[in-house]
CSV table of C-alpha atoms in Angstrom, one decimal:
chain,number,residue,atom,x,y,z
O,1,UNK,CA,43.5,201.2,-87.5
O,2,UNK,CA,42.7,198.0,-89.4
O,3,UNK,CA,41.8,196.6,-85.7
O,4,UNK,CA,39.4,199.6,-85.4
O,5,UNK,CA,37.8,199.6,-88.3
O,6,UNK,CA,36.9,196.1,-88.1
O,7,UNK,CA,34.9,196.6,-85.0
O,8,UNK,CA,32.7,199.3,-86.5
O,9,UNK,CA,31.8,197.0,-89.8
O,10,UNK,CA,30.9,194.6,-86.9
O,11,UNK,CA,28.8,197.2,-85.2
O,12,UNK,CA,27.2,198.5,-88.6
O,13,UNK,CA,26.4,194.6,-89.4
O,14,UNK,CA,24.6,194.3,-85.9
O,15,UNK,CA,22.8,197.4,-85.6
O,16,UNK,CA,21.6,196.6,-89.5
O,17,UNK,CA,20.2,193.6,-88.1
O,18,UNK,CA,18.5,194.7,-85.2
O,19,UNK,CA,15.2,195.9,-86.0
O,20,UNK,CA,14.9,192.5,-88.3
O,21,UNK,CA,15.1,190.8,-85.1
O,22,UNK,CA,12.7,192.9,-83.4
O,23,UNK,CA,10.4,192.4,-86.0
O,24,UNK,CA,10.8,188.7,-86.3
O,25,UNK,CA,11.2,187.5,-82.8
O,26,UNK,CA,8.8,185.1,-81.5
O,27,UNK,CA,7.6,184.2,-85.4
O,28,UNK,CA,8.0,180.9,-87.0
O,29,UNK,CA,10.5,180.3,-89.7
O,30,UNK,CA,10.1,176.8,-91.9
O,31,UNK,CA,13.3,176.5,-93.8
O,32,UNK,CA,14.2,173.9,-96.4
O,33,UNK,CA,17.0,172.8,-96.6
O,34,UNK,CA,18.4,171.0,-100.0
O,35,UNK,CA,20.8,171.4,-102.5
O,36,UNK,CA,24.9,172.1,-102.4
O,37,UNK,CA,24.3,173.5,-98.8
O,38,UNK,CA,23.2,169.8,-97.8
O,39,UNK,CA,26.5,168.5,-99.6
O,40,UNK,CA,29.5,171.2,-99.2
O,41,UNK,CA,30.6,171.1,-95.8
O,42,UNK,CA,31.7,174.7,-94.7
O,43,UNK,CA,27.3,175.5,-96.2
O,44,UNK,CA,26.7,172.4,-93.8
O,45,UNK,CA,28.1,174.1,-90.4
O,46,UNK,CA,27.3,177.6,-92.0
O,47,UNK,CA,23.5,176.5,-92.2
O,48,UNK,CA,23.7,174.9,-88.9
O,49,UNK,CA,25.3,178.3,-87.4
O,50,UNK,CA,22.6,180.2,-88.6
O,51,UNK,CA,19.7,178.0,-87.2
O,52,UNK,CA,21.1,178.4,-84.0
O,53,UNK,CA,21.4,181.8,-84.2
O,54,UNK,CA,18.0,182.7,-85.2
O,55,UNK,CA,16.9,180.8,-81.7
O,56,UNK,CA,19.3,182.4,-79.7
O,57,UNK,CA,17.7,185.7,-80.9
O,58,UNK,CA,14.1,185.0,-80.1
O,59,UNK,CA,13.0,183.2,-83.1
O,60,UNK,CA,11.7,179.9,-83.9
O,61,UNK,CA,13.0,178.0,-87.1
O,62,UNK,CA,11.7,174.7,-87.9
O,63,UNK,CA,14.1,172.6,-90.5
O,64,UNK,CA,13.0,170.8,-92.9
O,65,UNK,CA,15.6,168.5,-95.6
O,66,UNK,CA,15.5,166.6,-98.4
O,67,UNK,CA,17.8,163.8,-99.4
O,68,UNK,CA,17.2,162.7,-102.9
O,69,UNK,CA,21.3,162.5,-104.0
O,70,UNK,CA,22.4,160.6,-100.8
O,71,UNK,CA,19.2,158.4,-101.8
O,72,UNK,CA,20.4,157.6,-104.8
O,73,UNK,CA,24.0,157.0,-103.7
O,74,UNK,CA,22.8,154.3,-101.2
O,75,UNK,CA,20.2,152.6,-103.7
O,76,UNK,CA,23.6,152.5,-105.9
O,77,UNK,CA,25.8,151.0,-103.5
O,78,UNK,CA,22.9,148.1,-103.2
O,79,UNK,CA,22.6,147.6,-106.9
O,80,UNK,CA,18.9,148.8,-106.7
O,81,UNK,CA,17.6,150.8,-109.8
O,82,UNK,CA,14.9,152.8,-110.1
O,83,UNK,CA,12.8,155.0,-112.3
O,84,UNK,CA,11.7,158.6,-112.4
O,85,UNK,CA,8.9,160.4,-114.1
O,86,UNK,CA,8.4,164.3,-114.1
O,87,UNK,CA,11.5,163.9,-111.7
O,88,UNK,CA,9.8,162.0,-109.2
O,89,UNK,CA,11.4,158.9,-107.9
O,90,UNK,CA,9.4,155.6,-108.8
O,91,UNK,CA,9.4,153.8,-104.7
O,92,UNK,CA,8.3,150.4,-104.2
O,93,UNK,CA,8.3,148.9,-100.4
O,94,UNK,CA,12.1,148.0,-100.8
O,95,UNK,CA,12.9,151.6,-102.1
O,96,UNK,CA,11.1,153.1,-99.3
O,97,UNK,CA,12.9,151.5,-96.7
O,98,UNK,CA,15.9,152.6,-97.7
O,99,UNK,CA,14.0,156.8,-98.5
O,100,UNK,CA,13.6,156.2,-94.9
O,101,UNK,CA,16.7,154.8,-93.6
O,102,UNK,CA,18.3,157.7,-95.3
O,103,UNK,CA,16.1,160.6,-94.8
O,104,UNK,CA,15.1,159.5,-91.7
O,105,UNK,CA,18.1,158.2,-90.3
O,106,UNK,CA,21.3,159.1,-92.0
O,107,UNK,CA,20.7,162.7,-93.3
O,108,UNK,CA,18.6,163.8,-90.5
O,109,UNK,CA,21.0,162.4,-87.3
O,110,UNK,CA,23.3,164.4,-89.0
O,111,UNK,CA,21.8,167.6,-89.5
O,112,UNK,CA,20.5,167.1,-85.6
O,113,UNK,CA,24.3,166.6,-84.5
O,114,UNK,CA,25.5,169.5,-86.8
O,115,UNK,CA,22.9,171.9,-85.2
O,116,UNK,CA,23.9,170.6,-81.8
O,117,UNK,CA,27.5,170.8,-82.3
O,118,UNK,CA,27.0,174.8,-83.1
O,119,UNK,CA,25.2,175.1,-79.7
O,120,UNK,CA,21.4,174.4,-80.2
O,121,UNK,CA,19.1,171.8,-79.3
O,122,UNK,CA,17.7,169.8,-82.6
O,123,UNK,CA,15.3,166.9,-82.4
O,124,UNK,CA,15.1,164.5,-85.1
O,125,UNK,CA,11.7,164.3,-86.8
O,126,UNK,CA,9.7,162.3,-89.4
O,127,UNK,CA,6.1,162.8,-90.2
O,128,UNK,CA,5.5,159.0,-87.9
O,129,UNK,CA,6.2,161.0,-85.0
O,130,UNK,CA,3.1,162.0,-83.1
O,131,UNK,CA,1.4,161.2,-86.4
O,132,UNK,CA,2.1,164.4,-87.8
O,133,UNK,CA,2.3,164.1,-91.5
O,134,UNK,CA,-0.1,162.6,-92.5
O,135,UNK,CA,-0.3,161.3,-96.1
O,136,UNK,CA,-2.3,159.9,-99.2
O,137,UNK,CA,-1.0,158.4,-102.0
O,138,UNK,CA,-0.3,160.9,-105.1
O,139,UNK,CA,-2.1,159.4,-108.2
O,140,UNK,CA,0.1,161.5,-111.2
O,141,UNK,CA,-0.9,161.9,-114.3
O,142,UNK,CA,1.8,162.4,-117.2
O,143,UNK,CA,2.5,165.4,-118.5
O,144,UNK,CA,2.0,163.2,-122.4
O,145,UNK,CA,-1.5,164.1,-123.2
O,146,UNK,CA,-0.9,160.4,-125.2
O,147,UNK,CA,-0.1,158.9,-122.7
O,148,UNK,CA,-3.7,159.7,-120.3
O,149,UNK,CA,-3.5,156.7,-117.8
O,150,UNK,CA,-2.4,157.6,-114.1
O,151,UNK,CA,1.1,156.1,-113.4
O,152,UNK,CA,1.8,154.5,-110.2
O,153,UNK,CA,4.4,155.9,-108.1
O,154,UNK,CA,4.2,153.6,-105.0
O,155,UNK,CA,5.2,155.1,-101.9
O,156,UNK,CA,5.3,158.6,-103.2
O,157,UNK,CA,2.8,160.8,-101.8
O,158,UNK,CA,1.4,164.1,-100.7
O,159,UNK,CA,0.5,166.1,-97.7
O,160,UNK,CA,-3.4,165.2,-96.3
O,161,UNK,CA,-3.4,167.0,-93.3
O,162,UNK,CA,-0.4,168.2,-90.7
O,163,UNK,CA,-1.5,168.0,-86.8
O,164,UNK,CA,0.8,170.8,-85.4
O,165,UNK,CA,1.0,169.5,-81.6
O,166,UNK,CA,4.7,168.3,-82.1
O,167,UNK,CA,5.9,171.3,-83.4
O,168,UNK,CA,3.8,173.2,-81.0
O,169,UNK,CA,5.5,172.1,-78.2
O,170,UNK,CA,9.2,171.7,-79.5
O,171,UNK,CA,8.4,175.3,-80.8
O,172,UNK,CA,7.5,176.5,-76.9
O,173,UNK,CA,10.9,174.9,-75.7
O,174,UNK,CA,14.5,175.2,-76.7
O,175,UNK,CA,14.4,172.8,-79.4
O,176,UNK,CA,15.1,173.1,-83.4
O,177,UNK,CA,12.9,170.5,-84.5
O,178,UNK,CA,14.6,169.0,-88.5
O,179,UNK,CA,11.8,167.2,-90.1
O,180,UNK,CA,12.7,164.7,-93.1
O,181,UNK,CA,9.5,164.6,-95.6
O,182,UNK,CA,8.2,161.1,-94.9
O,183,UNK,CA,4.1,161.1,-94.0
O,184,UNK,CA,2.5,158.0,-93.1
O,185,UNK,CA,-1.0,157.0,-94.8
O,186,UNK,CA,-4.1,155.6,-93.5
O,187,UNK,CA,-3.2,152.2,-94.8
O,188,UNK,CA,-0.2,152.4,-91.9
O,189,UNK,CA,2.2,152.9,-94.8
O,190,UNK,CA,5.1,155.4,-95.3
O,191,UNK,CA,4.8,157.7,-97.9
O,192,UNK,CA,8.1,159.7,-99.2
O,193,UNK,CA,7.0,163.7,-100.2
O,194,UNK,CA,9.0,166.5,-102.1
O,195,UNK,CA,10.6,168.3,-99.1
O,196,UNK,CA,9.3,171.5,-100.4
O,197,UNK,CA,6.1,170.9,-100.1
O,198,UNK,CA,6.4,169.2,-96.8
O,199,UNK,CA,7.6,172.8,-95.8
O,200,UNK,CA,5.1,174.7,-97.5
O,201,UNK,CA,2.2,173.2,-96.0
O,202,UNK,CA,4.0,173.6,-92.0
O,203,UNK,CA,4.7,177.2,-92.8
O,204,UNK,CA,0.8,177.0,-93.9
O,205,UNK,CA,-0.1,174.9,-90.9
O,206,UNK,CA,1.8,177.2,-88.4
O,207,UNK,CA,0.8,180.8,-90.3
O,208,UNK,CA,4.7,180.8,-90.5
O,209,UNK,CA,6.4,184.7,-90.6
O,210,UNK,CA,8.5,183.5,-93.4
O,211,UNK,CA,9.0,180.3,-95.4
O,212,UNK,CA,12.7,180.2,-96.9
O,213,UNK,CA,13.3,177.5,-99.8
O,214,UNK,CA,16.9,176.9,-100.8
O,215,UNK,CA,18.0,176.4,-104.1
O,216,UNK,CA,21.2,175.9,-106.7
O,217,UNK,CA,20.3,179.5,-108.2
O,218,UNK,CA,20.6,182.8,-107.0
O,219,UNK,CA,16.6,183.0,-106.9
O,220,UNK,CA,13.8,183.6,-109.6
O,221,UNK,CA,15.8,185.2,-112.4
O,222,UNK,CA,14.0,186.6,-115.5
O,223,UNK,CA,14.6,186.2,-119.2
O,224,UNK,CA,18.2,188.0,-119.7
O,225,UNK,CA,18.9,185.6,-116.1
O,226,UNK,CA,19.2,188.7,-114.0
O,227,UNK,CA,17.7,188.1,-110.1
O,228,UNK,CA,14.1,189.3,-109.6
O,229,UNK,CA,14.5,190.3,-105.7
O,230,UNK,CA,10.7,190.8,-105.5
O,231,UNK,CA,7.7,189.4,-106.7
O,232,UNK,CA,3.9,189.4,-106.1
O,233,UNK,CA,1.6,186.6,-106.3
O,234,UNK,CA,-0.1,188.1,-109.8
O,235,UNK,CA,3.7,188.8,-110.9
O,236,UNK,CA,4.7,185.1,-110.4
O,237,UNK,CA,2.2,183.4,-112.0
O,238,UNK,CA,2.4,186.1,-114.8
O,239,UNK,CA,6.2,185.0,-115.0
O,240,UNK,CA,5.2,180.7,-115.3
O,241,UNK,CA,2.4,182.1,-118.6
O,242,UNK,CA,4.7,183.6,-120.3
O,243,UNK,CA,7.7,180.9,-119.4
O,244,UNK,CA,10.3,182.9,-117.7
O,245,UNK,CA,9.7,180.6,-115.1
O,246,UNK,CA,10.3,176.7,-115.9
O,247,UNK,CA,11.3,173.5,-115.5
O,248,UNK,CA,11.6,172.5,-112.3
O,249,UNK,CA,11.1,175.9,-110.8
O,250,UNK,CA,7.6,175.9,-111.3
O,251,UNK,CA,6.5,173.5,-109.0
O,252,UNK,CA,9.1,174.9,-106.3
O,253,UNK,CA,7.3,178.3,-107.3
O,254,UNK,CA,3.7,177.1,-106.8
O,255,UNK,CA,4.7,175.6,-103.3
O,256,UNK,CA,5.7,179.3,-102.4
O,257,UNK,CA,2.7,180.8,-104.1
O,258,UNK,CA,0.4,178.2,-101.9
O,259,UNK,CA,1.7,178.5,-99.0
O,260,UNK,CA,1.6,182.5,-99.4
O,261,UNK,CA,-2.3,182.1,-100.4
O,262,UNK,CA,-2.3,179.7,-97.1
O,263,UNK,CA,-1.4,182.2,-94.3
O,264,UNK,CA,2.5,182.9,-94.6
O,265,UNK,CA,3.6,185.9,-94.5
O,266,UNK,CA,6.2,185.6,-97.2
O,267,UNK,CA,8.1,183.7,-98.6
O,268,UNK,CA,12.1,183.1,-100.1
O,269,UNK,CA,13.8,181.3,-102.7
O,270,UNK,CA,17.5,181.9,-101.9
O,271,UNK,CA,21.1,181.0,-103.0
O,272,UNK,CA,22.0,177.9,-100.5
O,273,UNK,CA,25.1,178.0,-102.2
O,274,UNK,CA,26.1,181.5,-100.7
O,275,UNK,CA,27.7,181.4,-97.0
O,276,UNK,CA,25.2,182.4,-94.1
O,277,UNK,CA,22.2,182.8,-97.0
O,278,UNK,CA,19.9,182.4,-94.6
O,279,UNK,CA,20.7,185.2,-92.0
O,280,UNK,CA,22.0,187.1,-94.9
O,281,UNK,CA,18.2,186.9,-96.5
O,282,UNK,CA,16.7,187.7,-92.9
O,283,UNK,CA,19.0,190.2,-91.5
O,284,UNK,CA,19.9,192.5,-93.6
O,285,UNK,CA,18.6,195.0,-96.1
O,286,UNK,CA,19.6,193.6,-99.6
O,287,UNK,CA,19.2,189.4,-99.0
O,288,UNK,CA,20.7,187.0,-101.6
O,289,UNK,CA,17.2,185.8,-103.1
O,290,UNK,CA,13.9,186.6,-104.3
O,291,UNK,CA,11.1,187.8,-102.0
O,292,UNK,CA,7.2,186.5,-102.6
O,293,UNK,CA,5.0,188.4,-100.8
O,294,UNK,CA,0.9,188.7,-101.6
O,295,UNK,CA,-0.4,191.0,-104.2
C-alpha cells in the first residue's frame, strides 16, 4: 500500500507541474544564484538538479552567481584587507584579480562541473567573453548627507550595456550558460558588479519569462515578518515608503522592480535555503517565495 501510494503523490506532483511547463517552455529564466545554497552542499547539487531539469523540459535558464564570502575567505588567506561602504567592497587592481580569480575561476568551474555532473551542459561565463558585459565605473555617493563627496570604489562598477549574442546562441543550443558578474569597461579594465543586478539587467536584455533572485529569507515579509507571496509594482515600492522593506532588501527589491519595468515578465525572491526552491517556486501552485509581477 505504502508502495502504491507513493506512486500517485508522484503522479499528483507531475501532473501539478505540467501545465507550468507548457506555459514556460521555450522562455528564458535568469536565476541568481547566492547565499547558503552557494555554500551548503546538498542546496549546491539540489540547485544544480534543478537547472538541469528545467532544460530537459524545454526551458532555457541562464545562471548567474555571486561570490562575495569565498572572496573574502581568499583575500584572508593572503593577508589582504579591505573596506566596505553601503556594503560594497572597496577593489583596487590587486583586489580585483583575486574578485576574478574567484568569481571567475573558482566559484564558477565549480558551478559548471556541478551542473555537468547532474547531466547538463554548463559553459563558464564572465562578462569578457564576447564582450558582453560591458561596464562603467560606479561613482557612489554616501548615504551621510555630511559626508557629500563621491567615494571611490575602484574596480566596482555597473552594468552599461549587455550585447545578448553569447547568450543568444548558448541559449539556441544545449548549453546552461553560469555567468559570474565581472563587466569590462571602456578603459579595457574589469569591473566587479552586485550579481543581482548583473541578472536583472539579462532578464531585461533577454525580455526574460521570469527572473528568480535567491535569498537567506523566506521572501518579502511584512511588518509582523509573515511572507508576502504577491506583490505589484505600486505595492512594493509602497512597502520601501513606509519601511517594511529595508536594509539590504531594498536594493535587491529595486533590481526586481527594474527589471519588471524593463520587459520581464515577473519576477521572484525565494528561500535558497529550502531544497529544490527553484522548481518548487516554478512548478507548483503555492512556491516558497514572493511573486513581483506589474501593476
Amino acid at each position: 500500500m505504502m508502495q502504491k501510494r507513493t506512486a500517485h503523490q508522484i503522479a499528483d506532483v507531475l501532473i501539478e507541474a505540467l501545465p507550468y511547463i507548457q506555459r514556460f517552455k521555450g522562455k528564458t529564466i535568469v536565476v541568481k544564484f547566492g547565499g547558503n545554497a552557494m555554500v551548503d552542499e546538498e542546496l549546491k547539487h539540489s540547485f544544480a538538479r534543478d537547472i538541469v531539469l528545467m532544460k530537459l523540459v524545454g526551458l532555457n535558464p541562464i545562471v548567474v552567481h555571486g561570490g562575495g564570502p569565498q572572496i573574502g575567505q581568499l583575500l584572508e588567506k593572503l593577508g589582504k584587507t579591505t573596506g566596505f561602504v553601503d556594503g560594497m567592497r572597496i577593489t583596487d587592481s590587486e583586489t580585483m584579480d583575486v574578485v576574478e580569480m574567484v568569481l571567475g575561476g573558482l566559484v564558477n568551474k565549480e558551478i559548471v562541473n556541478l551542473i555537468n555532473m547532474h547531466g547538463g551542459k554548463a559553459v563558464g561565463l564572465t562578462g569578457k567573453d564576447g564582450n558582453f558585459i560591458r561596464a562603467k565605473k560606479l561613482h557612489l555617493t554616501p548615504r551621510d548627507k555630511l559626508a557629500p563627496e563621491i567615494i571611490d570604489l575602484g574596480h566596482v562598477g555597473e552594468v552599461s550595456s549587455i550585447d545578448p549574442a553569447v547568450l543568444d546562441m548558448l541559449g539556441a543550443s544545449d548549453f546552461i550558460p553560469v555567468i559570474a558578474p565581472i563587466g569590462v569597461g571602456e578603459d579595457g579594465h574589469s569591473y566587479n558588479i552586485n550579481a543581482d543586478l548583473v541578472a536583472g539587467k539579462i532578464a531585461e536584455q533577454l525580455k526574460a519569462e521570469k527572473l528568480i533572485l535567491l535569498t537567506n529569507i523566506p521572501g518579502i515579509l511584512d511588518k509582523q515578518g509573515a511572507l508576502l507571496t504577491g506583490l505589484s509594482i505600486k505595492k512594493t515600492e509602497e512597502l520601501i515608503s513606509d519601511g517594511t522593506i529595508s536594509g539590504g532588501m531594498i536594493p535587491k527589491t529595486r533590481c526586481a522592480t527594474d527589471a519588471i519595468k524593463g520587459g520581464v515578465t515577473s519576477v521572484h525572491i525565494i528561500d535558497g535555503r529550502v531544497d529544490h526552491a527553484v522548481l518548487l517556486e516554478l512548478f507548483t501552485d503555492q512556491g516558497v517565495g514572493t511573486l513581483l509581477l506589474k501593476g
